[in-house]
CSV table of C-alpha atoms and ligand atoms in Angstrom, one decimal:
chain,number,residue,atom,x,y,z
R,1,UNK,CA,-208.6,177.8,147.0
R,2,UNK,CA,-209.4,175.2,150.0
R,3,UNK,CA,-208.0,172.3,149.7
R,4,UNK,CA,-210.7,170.0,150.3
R,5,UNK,CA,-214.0,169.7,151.5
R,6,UNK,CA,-213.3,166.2,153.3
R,7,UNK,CA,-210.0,165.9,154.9
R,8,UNK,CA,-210.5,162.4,156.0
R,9,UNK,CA,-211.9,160.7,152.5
R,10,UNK,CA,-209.4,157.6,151.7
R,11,UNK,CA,-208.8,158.4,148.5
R,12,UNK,CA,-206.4,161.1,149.7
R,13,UNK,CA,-204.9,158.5,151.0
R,14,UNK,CA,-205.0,156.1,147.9
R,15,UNK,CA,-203.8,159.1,145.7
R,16,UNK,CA,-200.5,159.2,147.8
R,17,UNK,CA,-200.2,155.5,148.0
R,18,UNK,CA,-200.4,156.0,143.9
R,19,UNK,CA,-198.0,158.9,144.1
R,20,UNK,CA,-195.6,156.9,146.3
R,21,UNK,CA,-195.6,153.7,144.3
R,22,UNK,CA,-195.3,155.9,140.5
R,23,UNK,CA,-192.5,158.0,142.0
R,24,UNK,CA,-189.8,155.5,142.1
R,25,UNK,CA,-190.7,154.6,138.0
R,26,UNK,CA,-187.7,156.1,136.0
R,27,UNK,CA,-188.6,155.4,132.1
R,28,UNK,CA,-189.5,157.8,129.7
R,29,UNK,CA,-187.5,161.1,128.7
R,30,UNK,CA,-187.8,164.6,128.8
R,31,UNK,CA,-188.7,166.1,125.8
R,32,UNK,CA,-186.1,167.8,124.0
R,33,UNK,CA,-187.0,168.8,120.7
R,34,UNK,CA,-188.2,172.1,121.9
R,35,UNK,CA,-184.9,173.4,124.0
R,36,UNK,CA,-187.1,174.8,126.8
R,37,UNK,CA,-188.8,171.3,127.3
R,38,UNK,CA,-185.1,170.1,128.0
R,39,UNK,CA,-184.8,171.9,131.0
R,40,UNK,CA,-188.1,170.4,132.9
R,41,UNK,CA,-187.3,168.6,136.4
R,42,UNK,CA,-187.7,164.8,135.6
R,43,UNK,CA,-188.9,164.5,139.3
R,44,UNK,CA,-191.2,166.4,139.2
R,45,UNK,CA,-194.7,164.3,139.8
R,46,UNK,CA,-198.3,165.7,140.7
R,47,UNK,CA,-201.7,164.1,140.9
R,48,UNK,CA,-204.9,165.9,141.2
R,49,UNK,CA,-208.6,165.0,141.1
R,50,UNK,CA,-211.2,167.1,140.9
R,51,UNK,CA,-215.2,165.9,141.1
R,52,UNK,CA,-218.0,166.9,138.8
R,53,UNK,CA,-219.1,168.7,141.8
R,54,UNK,CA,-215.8,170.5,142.6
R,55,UNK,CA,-214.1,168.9,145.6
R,56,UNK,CA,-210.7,168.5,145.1
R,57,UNK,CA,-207.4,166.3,146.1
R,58,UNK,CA,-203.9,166.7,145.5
R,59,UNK,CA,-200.4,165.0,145.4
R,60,UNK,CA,-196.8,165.7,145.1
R,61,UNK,CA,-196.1,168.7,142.6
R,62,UNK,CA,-199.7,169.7,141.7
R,63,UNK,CA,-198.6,173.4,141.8
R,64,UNK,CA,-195.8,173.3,139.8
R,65,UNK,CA,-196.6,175.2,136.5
R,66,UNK,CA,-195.1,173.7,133.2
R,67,UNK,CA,-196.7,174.3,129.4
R,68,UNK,CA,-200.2,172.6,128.6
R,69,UNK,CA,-198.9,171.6,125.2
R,70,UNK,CA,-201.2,169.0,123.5
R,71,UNK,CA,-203.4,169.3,126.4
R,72,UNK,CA,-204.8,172.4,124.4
R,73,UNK,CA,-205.7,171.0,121.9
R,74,UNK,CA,-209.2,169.4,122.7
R,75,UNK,CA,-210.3,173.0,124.5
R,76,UNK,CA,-209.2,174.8,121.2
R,77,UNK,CA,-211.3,172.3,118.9
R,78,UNK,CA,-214.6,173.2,121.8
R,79,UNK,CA,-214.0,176.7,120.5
R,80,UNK,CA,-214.0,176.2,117.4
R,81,UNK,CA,-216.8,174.2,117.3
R,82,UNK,CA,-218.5,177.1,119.5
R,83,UNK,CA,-216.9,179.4,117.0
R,84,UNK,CA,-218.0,177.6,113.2
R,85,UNK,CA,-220.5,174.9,114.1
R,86,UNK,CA,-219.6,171.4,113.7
R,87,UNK,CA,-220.2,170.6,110.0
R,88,UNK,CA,-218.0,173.7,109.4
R,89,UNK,CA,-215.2,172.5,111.7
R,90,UNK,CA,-215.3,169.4,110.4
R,91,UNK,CA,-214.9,170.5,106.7
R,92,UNK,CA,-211.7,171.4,107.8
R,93,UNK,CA,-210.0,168.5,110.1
R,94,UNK,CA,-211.5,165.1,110.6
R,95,UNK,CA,-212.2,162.6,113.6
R,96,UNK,CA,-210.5,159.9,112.3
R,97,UNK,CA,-207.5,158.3,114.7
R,98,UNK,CA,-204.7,158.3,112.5
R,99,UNK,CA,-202.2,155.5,114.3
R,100,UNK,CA,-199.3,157.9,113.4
R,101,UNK,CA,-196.7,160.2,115.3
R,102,UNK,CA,-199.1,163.4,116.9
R,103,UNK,CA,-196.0,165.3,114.4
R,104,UNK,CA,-197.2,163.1,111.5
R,105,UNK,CA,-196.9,165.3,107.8
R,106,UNK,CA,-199.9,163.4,106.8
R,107,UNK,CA,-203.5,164.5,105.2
R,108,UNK,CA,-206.4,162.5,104.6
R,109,UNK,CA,-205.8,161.7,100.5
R,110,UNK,CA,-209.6,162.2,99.4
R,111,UNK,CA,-210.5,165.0,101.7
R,112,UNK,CA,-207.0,166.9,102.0
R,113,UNK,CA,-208.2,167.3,105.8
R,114,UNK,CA,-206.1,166.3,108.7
R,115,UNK,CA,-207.3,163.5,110.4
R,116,UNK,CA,-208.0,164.5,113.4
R,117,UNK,CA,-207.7,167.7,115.7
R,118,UNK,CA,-205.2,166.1,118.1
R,119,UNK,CA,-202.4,165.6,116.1
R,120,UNK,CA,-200.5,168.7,114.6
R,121,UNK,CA,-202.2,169.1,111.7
R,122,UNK,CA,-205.5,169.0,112.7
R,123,UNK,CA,-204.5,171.0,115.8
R,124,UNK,CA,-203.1,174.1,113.6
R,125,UNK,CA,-206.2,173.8,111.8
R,126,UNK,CA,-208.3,174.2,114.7
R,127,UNK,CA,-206.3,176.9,116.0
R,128,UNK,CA,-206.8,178.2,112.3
R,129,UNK,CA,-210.4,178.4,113.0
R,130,UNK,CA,-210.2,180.7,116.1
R,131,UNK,CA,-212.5,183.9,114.9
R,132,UNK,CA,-211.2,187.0,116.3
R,133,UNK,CA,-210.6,190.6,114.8
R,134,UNK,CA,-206.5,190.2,114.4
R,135,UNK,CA,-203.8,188.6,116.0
R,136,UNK,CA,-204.5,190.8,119.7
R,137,UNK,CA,-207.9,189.7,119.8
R,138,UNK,CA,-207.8,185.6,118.6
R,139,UNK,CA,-205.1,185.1,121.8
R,140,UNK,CA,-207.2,187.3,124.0
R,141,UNK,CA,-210.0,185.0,123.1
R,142,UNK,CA,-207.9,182.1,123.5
R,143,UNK,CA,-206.5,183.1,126.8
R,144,UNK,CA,-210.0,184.0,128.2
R,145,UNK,CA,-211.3,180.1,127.1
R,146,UNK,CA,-208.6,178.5,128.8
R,147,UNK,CA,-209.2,180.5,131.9
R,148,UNK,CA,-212.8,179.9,132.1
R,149,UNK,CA,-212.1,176.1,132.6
R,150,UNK,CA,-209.4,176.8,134.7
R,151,UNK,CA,-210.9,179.4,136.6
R,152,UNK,CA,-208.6,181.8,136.7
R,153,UNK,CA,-206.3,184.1,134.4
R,154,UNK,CA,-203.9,181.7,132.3
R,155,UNK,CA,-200.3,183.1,130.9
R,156,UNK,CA,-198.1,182.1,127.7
R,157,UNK,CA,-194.4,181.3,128.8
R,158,UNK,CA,-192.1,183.4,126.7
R,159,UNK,CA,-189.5,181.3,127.0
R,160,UNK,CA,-191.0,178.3,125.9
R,161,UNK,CA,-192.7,180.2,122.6
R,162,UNK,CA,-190.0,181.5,121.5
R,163,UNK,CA,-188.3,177.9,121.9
R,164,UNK,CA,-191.2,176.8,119.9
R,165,UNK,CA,-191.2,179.3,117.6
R,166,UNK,CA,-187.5,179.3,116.8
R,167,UNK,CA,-187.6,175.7,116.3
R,168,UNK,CA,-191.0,174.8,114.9
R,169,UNK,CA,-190.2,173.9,111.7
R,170,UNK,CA,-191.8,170.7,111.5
R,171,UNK,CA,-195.1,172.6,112.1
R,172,UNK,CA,-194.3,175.0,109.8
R,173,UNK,CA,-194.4,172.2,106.8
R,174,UNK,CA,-197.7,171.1,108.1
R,175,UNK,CA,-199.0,174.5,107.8
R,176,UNK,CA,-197.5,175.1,104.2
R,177,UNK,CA,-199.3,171.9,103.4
R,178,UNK,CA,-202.2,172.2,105.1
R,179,UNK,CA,-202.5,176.5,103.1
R,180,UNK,CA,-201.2,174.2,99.6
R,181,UNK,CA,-204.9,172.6,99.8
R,182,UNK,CA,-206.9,175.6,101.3
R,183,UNK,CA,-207.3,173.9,104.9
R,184,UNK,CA,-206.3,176.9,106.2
R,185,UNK,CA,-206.6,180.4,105.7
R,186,UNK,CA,-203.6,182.7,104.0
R,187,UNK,CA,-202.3,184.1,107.7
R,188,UNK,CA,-200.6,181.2,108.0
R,189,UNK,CA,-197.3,182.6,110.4
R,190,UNK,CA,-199.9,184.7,112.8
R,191,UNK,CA,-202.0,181.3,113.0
R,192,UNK,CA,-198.6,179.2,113.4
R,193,UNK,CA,-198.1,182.2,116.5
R,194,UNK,CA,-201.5,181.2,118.3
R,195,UNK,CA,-200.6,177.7,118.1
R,196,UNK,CA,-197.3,177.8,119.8
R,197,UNK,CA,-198.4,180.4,122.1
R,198,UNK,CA,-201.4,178.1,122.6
R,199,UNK,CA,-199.0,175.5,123.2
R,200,UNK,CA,-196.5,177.6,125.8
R,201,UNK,CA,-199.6,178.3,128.2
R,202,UNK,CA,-198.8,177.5,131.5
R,203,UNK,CA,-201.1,175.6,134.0
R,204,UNK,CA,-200.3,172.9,137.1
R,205,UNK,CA,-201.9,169.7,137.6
R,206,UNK,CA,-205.2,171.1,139.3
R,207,UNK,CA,-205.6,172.8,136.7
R,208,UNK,CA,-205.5,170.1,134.3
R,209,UNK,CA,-208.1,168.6,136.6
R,210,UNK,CA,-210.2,171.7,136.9
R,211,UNK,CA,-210.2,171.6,133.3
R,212,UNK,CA,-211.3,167.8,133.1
R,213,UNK,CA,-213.7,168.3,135.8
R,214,UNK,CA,-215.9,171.3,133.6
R,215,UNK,CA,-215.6,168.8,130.5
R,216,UNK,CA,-217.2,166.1,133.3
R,217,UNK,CA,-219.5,168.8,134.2
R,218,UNK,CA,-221.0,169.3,131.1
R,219,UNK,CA,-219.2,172.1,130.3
R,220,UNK,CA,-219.3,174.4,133.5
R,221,UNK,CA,-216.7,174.9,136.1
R,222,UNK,CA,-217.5,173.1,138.9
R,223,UNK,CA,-215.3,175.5,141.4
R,224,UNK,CA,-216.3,178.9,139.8
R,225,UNK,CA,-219.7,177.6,138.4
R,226,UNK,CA,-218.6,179.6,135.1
R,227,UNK,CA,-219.6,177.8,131.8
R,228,UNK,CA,-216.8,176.7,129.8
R,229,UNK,CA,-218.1,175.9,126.2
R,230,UNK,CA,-221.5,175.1,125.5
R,231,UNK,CA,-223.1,171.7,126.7
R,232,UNK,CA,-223.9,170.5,122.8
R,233,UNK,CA,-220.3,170.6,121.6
R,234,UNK,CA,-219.1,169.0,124.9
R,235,UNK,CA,-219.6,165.3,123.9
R,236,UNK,CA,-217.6,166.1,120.6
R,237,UNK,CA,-214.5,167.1,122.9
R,238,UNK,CA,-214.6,163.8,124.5
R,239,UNK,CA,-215.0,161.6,121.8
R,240,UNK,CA,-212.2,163.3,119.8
R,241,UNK,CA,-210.3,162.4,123.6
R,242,UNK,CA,-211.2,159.0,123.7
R,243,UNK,CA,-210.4,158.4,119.9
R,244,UNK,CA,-207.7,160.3,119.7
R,245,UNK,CA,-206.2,162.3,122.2
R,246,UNK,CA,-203.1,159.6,123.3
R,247,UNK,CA,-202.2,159.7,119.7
R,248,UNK,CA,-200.7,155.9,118.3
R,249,UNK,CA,-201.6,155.1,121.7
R,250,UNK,CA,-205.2,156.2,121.5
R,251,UNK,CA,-206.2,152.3,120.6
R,252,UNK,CA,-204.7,150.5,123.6
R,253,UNK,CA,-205.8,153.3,125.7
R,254,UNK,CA,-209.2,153.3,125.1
R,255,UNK,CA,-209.3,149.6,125.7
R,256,UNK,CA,-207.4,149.2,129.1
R,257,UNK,CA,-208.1,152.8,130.1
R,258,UNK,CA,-211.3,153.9,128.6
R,259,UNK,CA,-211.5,157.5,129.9
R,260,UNK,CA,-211.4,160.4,127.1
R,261,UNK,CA,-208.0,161.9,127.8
R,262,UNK,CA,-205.2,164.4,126.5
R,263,UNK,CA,-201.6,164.0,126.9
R,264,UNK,CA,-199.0,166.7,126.2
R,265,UNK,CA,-195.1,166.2,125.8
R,266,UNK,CA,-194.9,169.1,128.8
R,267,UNK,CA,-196.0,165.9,130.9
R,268,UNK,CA,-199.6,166.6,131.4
R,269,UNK,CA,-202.0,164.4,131.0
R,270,UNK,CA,-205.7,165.7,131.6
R,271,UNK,CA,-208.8,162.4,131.8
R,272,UNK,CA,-212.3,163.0,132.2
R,273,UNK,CA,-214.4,160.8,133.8
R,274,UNK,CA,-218.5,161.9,132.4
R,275,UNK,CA,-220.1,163.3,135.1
R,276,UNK,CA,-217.9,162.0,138.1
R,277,UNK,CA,-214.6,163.7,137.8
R,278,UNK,CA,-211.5,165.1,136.4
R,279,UNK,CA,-207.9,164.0,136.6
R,280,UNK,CA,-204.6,165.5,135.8
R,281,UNK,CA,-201.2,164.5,136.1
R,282,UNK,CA,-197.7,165.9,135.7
R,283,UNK,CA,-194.8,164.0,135.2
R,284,UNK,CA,-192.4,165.1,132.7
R,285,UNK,CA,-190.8,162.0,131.4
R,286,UNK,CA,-192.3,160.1,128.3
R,287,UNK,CA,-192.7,157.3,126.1
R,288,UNK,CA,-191.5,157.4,123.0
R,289,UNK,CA,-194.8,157.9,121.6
R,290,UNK,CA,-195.0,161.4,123.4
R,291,UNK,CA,-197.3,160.4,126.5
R,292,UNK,CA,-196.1,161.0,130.4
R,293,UNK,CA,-195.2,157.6,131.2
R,294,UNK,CA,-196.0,158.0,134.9
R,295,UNK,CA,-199.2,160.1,134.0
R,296,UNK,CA,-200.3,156.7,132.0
R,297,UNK,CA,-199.5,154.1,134.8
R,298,UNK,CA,-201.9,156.7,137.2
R,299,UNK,CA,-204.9,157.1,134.7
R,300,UNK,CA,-204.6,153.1,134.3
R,301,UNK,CA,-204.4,152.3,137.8
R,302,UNK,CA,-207.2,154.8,139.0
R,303,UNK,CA,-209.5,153.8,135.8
R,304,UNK,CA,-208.9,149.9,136.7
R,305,UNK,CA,-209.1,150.2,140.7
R,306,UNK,CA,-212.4,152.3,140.5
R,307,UNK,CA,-214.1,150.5,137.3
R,308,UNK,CA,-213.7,153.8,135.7
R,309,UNK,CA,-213.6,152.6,131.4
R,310,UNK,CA,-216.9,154.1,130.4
R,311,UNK,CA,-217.9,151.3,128.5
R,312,UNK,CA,-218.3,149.1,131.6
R,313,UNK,CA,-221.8,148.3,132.8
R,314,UNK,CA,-222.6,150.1,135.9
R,315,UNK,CA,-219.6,152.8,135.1
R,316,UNK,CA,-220.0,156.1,136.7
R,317,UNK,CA,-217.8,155.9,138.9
R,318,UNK,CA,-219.2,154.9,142.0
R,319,UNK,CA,-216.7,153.0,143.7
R,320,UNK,CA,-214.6,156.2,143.3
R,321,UNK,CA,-217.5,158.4,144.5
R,322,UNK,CA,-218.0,156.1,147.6
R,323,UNK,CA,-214.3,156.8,148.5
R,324,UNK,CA,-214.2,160.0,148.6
R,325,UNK,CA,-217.8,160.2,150.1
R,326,UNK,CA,-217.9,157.2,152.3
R,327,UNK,CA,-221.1,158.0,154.0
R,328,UNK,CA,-223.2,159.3,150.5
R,329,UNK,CA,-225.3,156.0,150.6
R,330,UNK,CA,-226.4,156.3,153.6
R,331,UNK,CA,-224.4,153.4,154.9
Z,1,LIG,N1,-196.0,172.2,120.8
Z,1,LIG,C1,-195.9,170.8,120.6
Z,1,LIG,C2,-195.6,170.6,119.1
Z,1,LIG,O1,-196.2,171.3,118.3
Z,1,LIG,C3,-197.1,170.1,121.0
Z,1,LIG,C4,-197.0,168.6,120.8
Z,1,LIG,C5,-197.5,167.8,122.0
Z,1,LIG,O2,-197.7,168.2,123.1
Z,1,LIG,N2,-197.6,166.5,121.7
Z,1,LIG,O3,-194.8,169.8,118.7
């Protein structure tokens, strides 16, 4: 894949002054609570941007693969909105932020639904909504979604789902709960499956980016110019993102940050600027609310360097857009 299309923009250079300046910050954990989590390189740090138009930047580790995680879950609740419709997805989870743990046992009292498809519950419930002939055919389906934003063929991790499956109990409650109130359908272990294999897919950084970049595209890859998901449902993505996808940080994030964004306790964190560009990160240590805590300080200082919070007047990027085309005015 080239590497860029303008060697000499300065925001390669501000993305390794970020890099260089986030490297030395040694907070946050590893995640352990899946075994094969445990064993991810705590130094391990990439940056990648990727424009609505497909040129891209990297830093650091942006090739090193480690498992999407949460990250999934906003793609997966784009195809099952493609899949259902969005009254008939939202029968099923809600788009409520709930302010708790993204492991919270929780359902909405009235509705029975989860609150919202970022957490867990809601997450399983998406993944529960994944049409498909059997088992075989809702992962192949799966699979081929992911790759479409990342634009190329994406692979589970056997080690890390059967770390997930052998300890996913927690999930496993949420499920029983979730099948207790007819959330889900009766298939509840093959659809517990999808979600940790869903999980345990592997991408990098540019990836994450890539990903971010389609969603900023309005749905179509910017590198392979492949569509994604279809440009209606892509505004639900990234309002679920903003409201929800940094869990009981989702409030403080969309106020300081105010970019729709997914975090994963893999160390990913994917943002998505509308119509300019996509970031990812990868740094494996986090907070104790789940999020990479390096992958936070990045998305904060890129969104408050560049004006980036969508609710800004003027957003859109453009100070971003002018470093990494200094010449597109003209000037
Ligand atoms: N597979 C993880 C779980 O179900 C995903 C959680 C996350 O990334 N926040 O616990």
């Amino acid at each position: 894949m080239s590497k860029m299309k303008s060697a000499a923009a300065p925001f390669r250079a501000t993305l390794q002054e970020l890099h260089r300046k986030y490297a030395t910050v040694a907070d946050g954990r590893v995640a352990t609570y899946i075994p094969e989590l445990a064993t991810a390189d705590p130094a391990g740090f990439g940056i990648s941007v990727v424009t609505a138009d497909g040129l891209r930047f990297d830093v650091g580790d942006a090739e090193r693969l480690f498992s999407i995680q949460s990250v999934s879950k906003p793609f997966v609740f784009g195809l099952a909105l493609e899949d259902h419709g969005r009254e008939r997805v939202l029968a099923k989870v809600g788009v409520e932020p709930t302010g708790e743990a993204f492991n919270a046992i929780v359902l909405d009292e009235a509705t029975n639904r989860p609150f919202n498809p970022m957490v867990n519950a809601g997450a399983i419930a998406t993944t529960d909504l994944i049409r498909g002939e059997d088992h075989a055919d809702r992962f192949k389906r799966l699979l081929a979604m992911l790759g479409r934003y990342v634009g190329r063929e994406v692979f589970v991790d056997s080690a890390t789902f059967l770390s997930e499956r052998a300890t996913g109990h927690r999930n496993r409650a949420i499920a029983h709960l979730m099948l207790n109130f007819g959330m889900i359908e009766d298939r509840v272990d093959e659809t517990l499956e999808l979600y940790f294999q869903q999980c345990s897919a592997l991408v990098d950084c540019r990836d994450l980016a890539v990903m971010g970049a389609t969603l900023a595209n309005g749905g179509v890859n910017p590198l392979t110019g492949e569509r994604a998901i279809e440009a209606r449902y892509v505004k639900d993505v990234l309002s679920i993102m903003l409201s929800c996808g940094i869990y009981d940080f989702a409030g403080e994030w969309a106020f300081r940050i105010g970019i729709p964004a997914k975090s994963g306790v893999g160390g990913g964190i994917v943002a998505v600027i509308p119509g300019v560009a996509g970031i990812g990160v990868y740094s494996p240590p986090l907070d104790e609310r789940g999020n990479s805590v390096r992958g936070v300080l990045v998305c904060k200082e890129l969104s408050e360097r560049f004006g980036l919070h969508i609710l800004e007047a003027g957003h859109a990027g453009p100070a971003l857009l002018d470093e990494i085309r200094p010449g597109r005015r003209g000037g």
